[in-house]
Coordinates of C-alpha atoms in Angstrom, one line a residue:
M1 CA 164.0 149.9 158.6
N2 CA 167.6 151.1 158.2
F3 CA 167.8 152.2 154.6
T4 CA 171.5 153.2 154.9
R5 CA 172.3 149.7 156.0
W6 CA 170.1 148.2 153.2
S7 CA 171.8 150.3 150.6
A8 CA 175.0 148.5 151.2
R9 CA 173.3 145.2 150.3
L10 CA 171.6 146.3 147.1
P11 CA 172.9 144.4 144.0
G12 CA 176.1 146.0 142.8
T13 CA 176.5 148.3 145.8
Q14 CA 179.2 146.1 147.3
R15 CA 181.2 146.1 144.1
R16 CA 181.1 149.9 143.9
A17 CA 182.2 150.3 147.5
A18 CA 185.1 147.9 147.1
A19 CA 186.2 149.8 144.0
R20 CA 186.3 153.0 146.0
D21 CA 188.3 151.4 148.7
D22 CA 190.8 150.2 146.2
R23 CA 191.2 153.5 144.5
S24 CA 191.8 155.2 148.0
S25 CA 194.9 152.9 148.5
V26 CA 196.4 153.4 145.1
P27 CA 198.2 156.7 144.3
A28 CA 197.2 158.6 141.3
A29 CA 199.0 157.5 138.2
R30 CA 200.9 160.8 137.8
A31 CA 201.6 161.2 141.5
E32 CA 204.0 158.2 141.4
Y33 CA 206.6 160.4 139.8
A34 CA 208.2 163.2 141.8
R35 CA 208.2 166.7 140.4
P36 CA 211.3 168.8 140.6
E37 CA 211.3 171.1 143.6
G38 CA 209.8 174.4 142.9
T39 CA 208.0 173.2 139.7
P40 CA 204.4 174.3 139.8
A41 CA 201.7 171.7 139.4
Q42 CA 200.3 171.4 135.9
P43 CA 196.7 170.7 135.2
D44 CA 197.6 167.3 133.9
D45 CA 199.3 166.6 137.3
A46 CA 196.2 167.1 139.2
A47 CA 194.8 164.0 140.9
P48 CA 191.5 162.8 139.4
A49 CA 188.4 163.7 141.2
A50 CA 186.9 161.0 143.4
S51 CA 184.2 159.0 141.7
G52 CA 180.8 160.4 142.3
T53 CA 181.9 163.8 143.4
D54 CA 181.5 165.5 140.0
T55 CA 178.6 165.3 137.6
A56 CA 179.0 164.8 133.8
E57 CA 179.0 168.5 133.4
G58 CA 181.8 169.0 135.9
L59 CA 179.6 170.4 138.6
P60 CA 179.7 169.0 142.2
G61 CA 177.3 166.1 142.8
P62 CA 176.6 163.9 145.8
A63 CA 178.8 160.9 146.4
L64 CA 177.2 157.5 146.6
D65 CA 178.0 157.3 150.3
D66 CA 176.0 160.5 150.8
L67 CA 172.8 158.9 149.4
S68 CA 170.5 156.7 151.5
A69 CA 168.7 153.7 150.0
R70 CA 165.5 155.7 150.0
E71 CA 167.1 158.4 147.8
I72 CA 168.6 155.9 145.5
L73 CA 165.4 153.9 145.0
G74 CA 163.3 157.1 144.9
R75 CA 165.2 158.3 141.9
L76 CA 164.7 155.1 139.9
P77 CA 162.2 155.5 137.0
A78 CA 161.0 151.9 137.5
P79 CA 158.5 150.9 140.2
V80 CA 160.3 149.5 143.3
A81 CA 159.0 148.1 146.6
L82 CA 160.7 146.8 149.7
L83 CA 159.0 144.1 151.7
H84 CA 160.0 142.9 155.1
G85 CA 159.4 139.9 157.2
P86 CA 157.8 136.5 156.7
D87 CA 154.5 138.1 155.9
H88 CA 156.1 140.6 153.5
R89 CA 154.9 143.8 155.0
V90 CA 155.3 147.0 153.0
A91 CA 158.5 148.8 154.1
Y92 CA 158.8 151.3 151.2
V93 CA 157.5 152.0 147.7
N94 CA 159.1 154.6 145.5
D95 CA 157.4 157.4 143.5
A96 CA 157.4 155.4 140.3
Y97 CA 155.6 152.6 142.1
E98 CA 152.9 155.0 143.4
A99 CA 152.5 156.5 140.0
A100 CA 151.9 153.1 138.5
F101 CA 149.8 151.5 141.1
G102 CA 148.9 154.1 143.7
P103 CA 150.2 154.8 147.3
R104 CA 150.6 151.7 149.5
P105 CA 150.4 151.9 153.4
A106 CA 153.6 150.9 155.2
G107 CA 153.5 148.0 157.6
V108 CA 150.6 146.2 155.9
P109 CA 151.2 142.7 154.4
A110 CA 151.6 142.8 150.7
A111 CA 148.8 140.2 150.2
E112 CA 146.4 142.9 151.6
A113 CA 148.0 146.1 150.5
M114 CA 149.3 145.2 147.0
P115 CA 146.7 143.4 144.9
E116 CA 148.8 144.2 141.8
L117 CA 151.4 141.7 142.9
D118 CA 148.7 139.0 142.9
R119 CA 147.7 140.0 139.3
L120 CA 151.3 139.9 138.3
S121 CA 151.7 136.4 139.8
V122 CA 154.4 137.7 142.2
L123 CA 152.9 136.9 145.6
P124 CA 153.7 133.1 145.3
L125 CA 157.3 133.9 144.6
L126 CA 158.0 136.0 147.7
D127 CA 158.2 133.0 150.1
Q128 CA 160.4 131.1 147.6
V129 CA 162.8 134.1 147.4
L130 CA 163.0 134.4 151.2
R131 CA 163.4 130.6 151.6
S132 CA 166.0 130.0 148.9
G133 CA 167.8 133.3 148.9
T134 CA 167.6 133.2 145.1
P135 CA 166.0 135.9 142.9
R136 CA 162.9 135.0 140.9
T137 CA 161.4 136.7 137.8
V138 CA 158.1 136.7 136.1
K139 CA 158.1 138.0 132.5
S140 CA 155.6 140.2 130.7
R141 CA 152.5 139.9 132.9
R142 CA 149.6 142.2 132.3
T143 CA 147.7 144.2 134.9
T144 CA 144.1 145.2 134.9
E145 CA 145.3 148.8 134.3
G146 CA 146.5 147.6 130.8
G147 CA 150.2 147.7 131.5
S148 CA 152.7 144.9 131.1
Y149 CA 155.6 144.3 133.6
T150 CA 158.5 142.0 134.0
V151 CA 159.0 141.7 137.8
T152 CA 162.2 140.6 139.6
C153 CA 162.1 139.7 143.3
T154 CA 165.6 139.9 145.0
P155 CA 166.3 138.8 148.6
I156 CA 168.0 141.4 150.8
A157 CA 170.7 139.4 152.7
G158 CA 170.5 139.6 156.5
E159 CA 167.3 141.7 156.5
D160 CA 164.7 139.1 156.0
G161 CA 163.4 141.2 153.2
V162 CA 162.6 141.2 149.4
L163 CA 163.2 144.0 146.9
V164 CA 160.6 144.0 144.2
Y165 CA 161.6 145.6 140.9
A166 CA 159.1 146.0 138.1
A167 CA 160.2 146.9 134.5
D168 CA 157.5 148.3 132.3
V169 CA 157.5 146.3 129.1
T170 CA 154.1 147.4 127.8
D171 CA 155.5 148.7 124.5
H172 CA 157.4 145.5 123.9
A173 CA 154.4 143.3 124.9
E174 CA 152.1 145.3 122.5
A175 CA 154.6 144.9 119.7
A176 CA 154.8 141.2 120.3
E177 CA 151.0 140.9 120.4
R178 CA 150.8 142.8 117.1
L179 CA 153.3 140.4 115.6
R180 CA 151.4 137.4 116.9
T181 CA 148.1 138.8 115.5
S182 CA 149.7 139.4 112.1
E183 CA 151.1 135.9 112.1
R184 CA 147.8 134.5 113.1
R185 CA 146.0 136.3 110.3
H186 CA 148.6 135.1 107.9
R187 CA 148.2 131.5 109.0
E188 CA 144.4 131.8 108.9
T189 CA 144.6 133.1 105.3
A190 CA 146.8 130.2 104.4
V191 CA 144.5 127.7 106.1
T192 CA 141.5 129.2 104.3
L193 CA 143.3 129.0 101.0
Q194 CA 144.4 125.5 101.7
R195 CA 140.9 124.3 102.6
S196 CA 139.3 126.0 99.7
L197 CA 141.6 124.3 97.3
L198 CA 140.9 120.8 98.7
P199 CA 137.7 119.0 97.5
Q200 CA 134.7 120.3 99.4
E201 CA 133.0 117.0 98.9
L202 CA 134.7 113.7 97.9
E203 CA 133.4 111.9 94.9
Q204 CA 132.0 108.5 95.9
P205 CA 132.5 105.9 93.2
D206 CA 130.1 103.0 92.8
D207 CA 132.6 100.3 93.8
L208 CA 134.5 102.1 96.5
R209 CA 133.8 103.9 99.9
I210 CA 136.1 106.8 100.6
A211 CA 136.8 109.3 103.4
A212 CA 139.6 111.8 103.9
T213 CA 140.9 114.0 106.7
Y214 CA 143.0 117.1 106.6
Q215 CA 144.4 118.7 109.7
P216 CA 146.7 121.7 109.5
G217 CA 149.7 122.0 111.9
G218 CA 149.3 123.5 115.3
T219 CA 148.9 127.3 116.0
D220 CA 152.7 127.8 116.0
A221 CA 153.2 126.0 112.6
A222 CA 152.6 127.6 109.2
V223 CA 150.2 125.7 107.0
G224 CA 151.8 123.4 104.4
G225 CA 150.8 122.1 101.0
D226 CA 149.2 118.7 101.7
W227 CA 146.3 117.8 99.4
Y228 CA 144.2 114.8 98.2
D229 CA 141.6 114.2 95.5
V230 CA 139.3 111.5 94.2
I231 CA 138.5 111.6 90.4
T232 CA 135.9 109.4 88.7
L233 CA 137.3 108.4 85.3
G234 CA 134.3 106.7 83.8
A235 CA 133.6 103.0 83.1
G236 CA 133.8 102.4 86.9
R237 CA 137.4 103.5 87.2
T238 CA 138.6 105.9 89.9
A239 CA 141.8 108.0 90.3
L240 CA 143.1 108.5 93.8
V241 CA 145.6 111.3 94.5
I242 CA 147.5 112.5 97.5
G243 CA 150.5 114.9 97.6
D244 CA 152.6 117.2 99.7
V245 CA 154.3 120.4 98.6
M246 CA 157.4 121.1 100.7
G247 CA 157.5 124.4 102.5
R248 CA 155.0 126.5 104.4
G249 CA 152.5 129.3 104.1
V250 CA 150.5 130.8 101.3
R251 CA 153.1 130.0 98.7
A252 CA 153.0 126.3 99.4
A253 CA 149.2 126.3 99.4
A254 CA 149.1 128.1 96.1
V255 CA 151.5 125.7 94.4
M256 CA 149.4 122.8 95.8
G257 CA 146.3 124.3 94.2
Q258 CA 148.0 124.5 90.8
L259 CA 149.2 120.9 91.0
R260 CA 145.8 119.6 92.1
T261 CA 144.0 121.5 89.2
A262 CA 146.6 120.0 86.8
V263 CA 146.1 116.5 88.1
R264 CA 142.3 116.8 87.5
A265 CA 143.0 118.0 83.9
Y266 CA 145.5 115.2 83.2
A267 CA 143.2 112.6 84.7
R268 CA 140.6 113.5 82.1
L269 CA 143.0 112.3 79.5
D270 CA 142.8 108.8 81.1
L271 CA 146.5 108.3 80.9
P272 CA 148.4 105.6 82.8
P273 CA 149.6 106.8 86.3
H274 CA 153.3 107.1 85.3
E275 CA 152.4 109.4 82.4
V276 CA 150.3 111.7 84.7
I277 CA 153.2 111.9 87.1
Q278 CA 155.6 112.7 84.2
L279 CA 153.4 115.6 83.2
L280 CA 153.2 116.8 86.8
D281 CA 156.9 116.7 87.1
V282 CA 157.4 119.0 84.1
L283 CA 154.7 121.4 85.4
A284 CA 156.1 121.5 89.0
A285 CA 159.5 122.6 87.6
E286 CA 157.8 125.3 85.5
I287 CA 155.8 126.6 88.5
D288 CA 158.8 126.9 90.8
A289 CA 161.9 124.8 90.4
S290 CA 162.8 125.3 94.1
Q291 CA 159.4 124.1 95.3
I292 CA 159.7 120.3 95.6
A293 CA 156.5 118.1 95.9
T294 CA 155.8 114.5 96.4
C295 CA 152.7 112.7 95.0
V296 CA 151.0 109.4 94.5
Y297 CA 148.5 108.9 91.6
A298 CA 146.6 105.6 91.6
V299 CA 143.9 104.2 89.5
H300 CA 141.4 101.6 90.6
D301 CA 139.6 99.4 88.0
P302 CA 136.8 97.2 89.6
N303 CA 137.4 94.6 86.9
E304 CA 141.1 94.1 87.9
G305 CA 140.9 94.2 91.7
Q306 CA 144.1 96.2 92.1
L307 CA 145.5 99.7 92.3
V308 CA 147.8 100.8 89.5
Y309 CA 149.9 103.6 90.8
A310 CA 152.9 105.9 90.3
S311 CA 154.7 107.5 93.1
A312 CA 156.9 110.6 92.9
G313 CA 159.0 110.3 96.1
H314 CA 155.9 109.8 98.2
L315 CA 155.4 107.4 101.1
P316 CA 154.1 103.9 100.3
I317 CA 150.4 103.0 100.0
L318 CA 149.3 100.5 102.7
V319 CA 146.5 98.0 102.1
R320 CA 144.8 96.0 104.8
D321 CA 143.3 92.7 103.6
E322 CA 140.0 91.3 104.9
D323 CA 141.9 89.1 107.4
G324 CA 143.9 92.0 108.9
T325 CA 147.1 91.5 107.0
V326 CA 148.7 94.7 105.9
Q327 CA 150.5 94.9 102.5
R328 CA 152.9 97.7 101.7
A329 CA 153.4 99.0 98.2
A330 CA 156.9 99.0 96.7
D331 CA 159.2 102.0 97.1
P332 CA 158.5 105.2 95.1
T333 CA 158.6 104.6 91.3
G334 CA 160.4 108.0 90.8
P335 CA 161.9 111.0 92.6
P336 CA 159.8 114.0 93.9
L337 CA 158.1 116.3 91.4
G338 CA 160.1 119.2 90.0
T339 CA 163.4 117.3 89.9
G340 CA 163.2 116.6 86.2
G341 CA 165.2 114.2 84.1
W342 CA 163.6 111.0 85.3
V343 CA 161.3 108.5 83.5
H344 CA 158.6 107.4 86.0
T345 CA 157.1 103.9 86.0
S346 CA 153.9 102.4 87.3
G347 CA 153.5 99.7 90.0
T348 CA 150.5 97.7 91.2
I349 CA 149.2 96.5 94.6
A350 CA 146.2 94.3 95.1
L351 CA 142.9 95.8 96.3
P352 CA 140.5 92.8 96.5
P353 CA 136.9 93.0 97.9
G354 CA 137.0 93.5 101.6
S355 CA 140.3 95.4 101.7
T356 CA 141.2 98.9 102.8
A357 CA 143.9 101.2 101.3
V358 CA 145.4 104.2 103.1
L359 CA 147.2 107.0 101.3
Y360 CA 148.8 109.7 103.6
T361 CA 151.3 112.5 103.9
D362 CA 154.5 112.5 106.1
G363 CA 152.9 114.5 108.8
L364 CA 151.0 111.4 109.9
V365 CA 154.1 109.2 110.4
E366 CA 157.2 111.5 110.7
R367 CA 158.6 112.3 114.1
R368 CA 161.8 114.1 115.1
S369 CA 162.7 111.4 117.6
E370 CA 162.4 108.4 115.2
D371 CA 163.1 107.2 111.7
I372 CA 160.2 107.6 109.3
D373 CA 160.2 103.9 108.5
E374 CA 159.3 103.3 112.2
G375 CA 156.4 105.7 111.7
V376 CA 155.2 103.8 108.7
A377 CA 155.5 100.6 110.6
S378 CA 153.4 102.1 113.5
L379 CA 150.8 103.1 110.9
A380 CA 150.7 99.6 109.5
R381 CA 150.1 98.2 113.0
A382 CA 147.3 100.7 113.7
L383 CA 145.7 99.9 110.3
A384 CA 145.8 96.1 111.0
G385 CA 143.3 96.7 113.9
A386 CA 141.3 99.5 112.4
K387 CA 137.8 98.4 111.4
G388 CA 134.6 100.3 110.5
S389 CA 133.6 102.8 107.9
P390 CA 136.3 104.8 106.1
Q391 CA 135.7 107.9 108.3
V392 CA 136.0 105.7 111.4
V393 CA 139.3 104.3 110.1
C394 CA 140.6 107.8 109.4
D395 CA 139.8 109.0 112.9
R396 CA 141.3 105.9 114.5
L397 CA 144.6 106.2 112.6
I398 CA 144.9 109.9 113.5
R399 CA 144.4 109.0 117.2
S400 CA 146.7 105.9 117.1
L401 CA 149.5 108.0 115.6
G402 CA 149.2 110.6 118.4
V403 CA 148.1 113.5 116.1
T404 CA 146.5 116.3 118.1
A405 CA 145.5 119.9 117.4
E406 CA 149.0 120.9 118.5
H407 CA 150.7 118.6 116.0
D408 CA 153.6 120.5 114.4
D409 CA 152.9 119.4 110.8
D410 CA 150.0 119.2 108.4
V411 CA 148.4 115.7 108.0
A412 CA 146.3 114.4 105.1
V413 CA 144.8 110.9 105.1
L414 CA 142.8 109.2 102.4
V415 CA 141.1 105.9 103.3
V416 CA 139.7 103.8 100.4
Q417 CA 137.6 100.7 101.0
H418 CA 136.6 98.1 98.4
P419 CA 133.6 96.5 100.1
A420 CA 132.9 92.8 99.9
R421 CA 129.2 92.6 98.9
T422 CA 127.0 89.7 99.8
G423 CA 123.2 89.0 99.8
A424 CA 120.8 91.5 98.3
N425 CA 123.5 94.1 97.9
A426 CA 125.6 91.8 95.7
E427 CA 122.6 91.4 93.4
L428 CA 123.0 95.1 92.3
F429 CA 126.5 94.4 90.9
H430 CA 127.0 92.2 87.9
N431 CA 129.6 91.7 85.2
A432 CA 129.3 89.9 81.8
A433 CA 131.8 89.7 78.9
L434 CA 131.9 88.2 75.4
D435 CA 135.0 87.7 73.2
L436 CA 134.4 88.9 69.6
L437 CA 136.2 86.9 67.0
G438 CA 135.5 89.3 64.1
G439 CA 133.7 88.8 60.9
I440 CA 130.2 89.6 59.8
E441 CA 128.6 87.5 62.6
A442 CA 130.3 89.5 65.4
A443 CA 127.8 92.4 65.4
P444 CA 124.6 90.2 65.6
R445 CA 126.2 88.0 68.3
A446 CA 127.1 91.1 70.3
R447 CA 123.5 92.4 70.0
A448 CA 122.0 89.1 71.0
F449 CA 124.4 88.8 74.0
A450 CA 123.5 92.3 75.2
T451 CA 119.8 91.7 74.8
G452 CA 119.9 88.5 76.9
V453 CA 122.1 90.0 79.6
L454 CA 120.2 93.3 80.0
T455 CA 116.9 91.3 80.1
S456 CA 118.3 89.1 82.8
W457 CA 119.3 92.1 84.8
R458 CA 115.7 93.3 84.7
F459 CA 116.3 96.7 83.2
P460 CA 113.3 98.7 81.9
V461 CA 112.6 98.0 78.3
E462 CA 113.6 101.6 77.2
L463 CA 117.0 101.3 79.0
R464 CA 117.5 97.8 77.6
D465 CA 116.9 99.0 74.1
L466 CA 119.3 102.0 74.5
G467 CA 121.9 99.6 75.9
V468 CA 121.6 97.3 72.9
L469 CA 121.9 100.2 70.5
A470 CA 125.0 101.5 72.2
T471 CA 126.5 98.0 72.1
S472 CA 125.8 97.7 68.4
E473 CA 127.5 101.1 67.7
L474 CA 130.6 100.4 69.8
V475 CA 131.1 96.9 68.3
A476 CA 130.6 98.3 64.8
N477 CA 133.1 101.0 65.4
S478 CA 135.6 98.4 66.7
L479 CA 135.1 96.1 63.8
Q480 CA 135.6 98.9 61.3
H481 CA 138.6 100.7 62.9
G482 CA 140.1 98.2 65.3
T483 CA 142.0 95.0 65.3
P484 CA 141.7 91.8 67.2
P485 CA 141.5 90.8 70.0
M486 CA 138.1 92.4 70.6
R487 CA 136.0 92.0 73.7
L488 CA 132.6 93.3 74.8
G489 CA 132.0 94.0 78.5
L490 CA 128.8 94.8 80.3
R491 CA 128.8 96.0 84.0
R492 CA 125.9 96.9 86.3
T493 CA 126.4 98.8 89.6
D494 CA 123.8 100.2 91.9
R495 CA 123.9 103.5 90.0
R496 CA 124.7 102.8 86.3
L497 CA 125.1 100.5 83.4
I498 CA 128.5 100.5 81.8
I499 CA 129.2 99.1 78.3
E500 CA 132.8 98.8 77.1
V501 CA 134.5 97.4 74.0
T502 CA 138.2 96.8 73.8
D503 CA 140.4 96.0 70.7
G504 CA 144.1 95.8 69.7
D505 CA 144.3 99.2 67.9
D506 CA 145.5 102.2 69.9
H507 CA 144.0 105.0 67.8
L508 CA 141.3 106.6 69.9
P509 CA 138.0 107.6 68.3
R510 CA 136.8 111.1 68.2
R511 CA 133.4 112.6 67.7
R512 CA 132.9 114.4 64.3
Q513 CA 130.2 115.9 62.4
A514 CA 129.2 113.6 59.5
E515 CA 127.9 115.1 56.3
P516 CA 124.4 114.2 55.1
A517 CA 125.7 112.0 52.3
D518 CA 128.2 110.1 54.5
E519 CA 127.5 106.5 55.1
A520 CA 129.7 106.3 58.2
G521 CA 131.0 108.5 61.0
R522 CA 127.9 108.7 63.1
G523 CA 128.5 106.0 65.6
I524 CA 130.2 108.0 68.3
S525 CA 127.7 110.9 67.8
I526 CA 124.9 108.5 68.4
I527 CA 126.5 107.1 71.5
A528 CA 127.1 110.6 72.8
S529 CA 123.5 111.6 72.3
I530 CA 121.9 108.6 74.0
A531 CA 124.4 107.8 76.8
T532 CA 124.9 109.7 80.0
S533 CA 128.7 109.9 79.3
W534 CA 131.3 108.2 77.1
G535 CA 135.0 108.1 76.7
S536 CA 138.0 106.1 75.5
R537 CA 141.5 105.3 76.7
R538 CA 144.6 103.3 75.7
T539 CA 145.1 100.0 77.4
P540 CA 148.4 98.6 78.8
G541 CA 150.3 96.6 76.2
G542 CA 148.7 98.5 73.2
G543 CA 145.1 98.8 72.2
K544 CA 142.2 100.9 73.4
A545 CA 138.9 100.7 75.3
V546 CA 135.8 102.7 74.2
W547 CA 133.0 102.9 76.8
C548 CA 129.7 104.6 77.6
E549 CA 127.5 104.8 80.7
F550 CA 123.8 105.0 81.4
A551 CA 122.5 106.4 84.8
L552 CA 120.0 104.0 86.3
P553 CA 116.6 105.5 87.5
Q554 CA 116.7 105.9 91.3

C-alpha cells in the first residue's frame, strides 16, 4: 500500500496542496515593491515562512509534504483504519485504534479481524461506500467495551479502499442517556400523579352502565391534564364529567387534580350544570390564569331520559341511539375555564333507553393533518357501528381512531350506556307518581298511595313501613313550607327505593335540632335517621325537590 500516494487523496489534502502551489507562484506582498539600492533588508521585508515549516513557537517543523499518510494518521487521537479491496482487508490501523480495540493483523478481511465494526453496524456500509463512492456515517453506537462511537467511512478514490474514522462520543452519549433517564423519571412521576388523581374505580349508578379509558401520550410526550369522573347525586341522578387541562407535565396534572376535587365538591351542592361550570371558571382563574382548561359537566335523571349539560369550550357529546343513529350535542355553551367574564348556560341532549353517550378529550380526535371536525365525524362513524358493553365500546373507539401506545397526546374516553330493560330485569325497575292538590286530605292520600305501591312492589313489611313513614314526613314538610304544585314520586331500582317530593317553593330544608317543647322541626331529622341518605335541590323554573333513599337488602 503506497501511503504517500494515499495521503494525497485524504479529505482536504488536495485543497492544502493547491494552496501551496498558489502561494509559490505569487510573490510576497512586500517583495512587489523594489527597495532602493544599498538599503538593507528590514525584518518586515522578510518573506513569510512557507506554511508548515515553522511550528507555533517559531521552531522548525516538518512540512506536510515531508509526512507520509502513516505518520499523519498515526498522530490522530481518534481511531483510524484503512481497508483495501472488495473484501476490505486490513491495510493499516493507527495507535489510537489499537488502544481502543486492540491490534489488528494486516491483510485479513475486516469481517474476520475487526468484530468491533460489526458491533458498531459499520460492516454493511463498507460495500455501499465502495460501490457508491459516497461517505456513510453511523452515529453514537455502543461497543461491548462500554464506549460509544460515531463512525464515518470515506472512499479513497482510485485505491479501491475505505478509510474508517471513529470519533469517541462516549461522554456525549452518557450525558444524553442521563438526560433521557431524567425525562423518563419526570414523565413517570407525572403519569403516576395523573393516574392517582383519576377515579380508581368508577361509580356505577343503578340506571346506567359506565366505562372509561385513559391513555397517556407516547414515551416522547409529556403527560397532560385529561380527567373524567362519575358522581352519584342521589335520587337516581348521576353527574358525568370530562375535562382537559392545557399544557404538559406535573403542573398540568396538579391543576387537573384541583379541578376534579372542586367538581366533586360543587356536585354535592346539586346545582344545575351551568352553575357548576361557572364556579369552576372562577376557581380555574384563581389557580392559574394562564392554565386554560376545557370541561363538560352533565347530569342524567332517569325520570327525564336526557342529559342536561354545560360545556366550557369542550368537544361535543355524541349519543348513539338504539338504531345506530348518532346525535351530536350543540356547540359549547361557554368558553374554556379560566377565561372569566362569561355567563354559561345549560343544554340538553336525549339519552333514551338503549342509547350510548360518549364524552372524550381532544387527543382522541385531533390530528395534525386534518381539521378537528373531521376527527369528530370519524368518531361518530365509529360510534355508529360500536356495540357491546361500555368497555368494549371504549376499546373499539380507541382502535378505530388509530390510538396506539405511541400516540402523541393524552386520551380520555367516558362511555355511558342507558340500557333498555326487558323481561325479568325490567321488573326490578318501577316508577309511580301522585299529584298532591294540597289541603288536609293530601297527607292521608299520600300515605295510602305509598302503602299500595310499596305493597305491590313486594317489599318486606319493615321496609314498606319505613317507606310510608318517610313519605308522610316529606309530604308534611312540603305542605307546611312549600307551595303548589306538589308531586310525590316513588322509584324502585335493583338496589334501592327512592322517595321524592317536589313543590313550587325554592327554599331548601335543613336539618336542625328541635327543642323538647317544639311541636315541629323534627321531620328532616326523622328522615335522616331512618333513610340510607337524603338530600334536596332546586328544580329548573323554580321550586325544589326533597328526596330520601333506602338501600334494598341484597
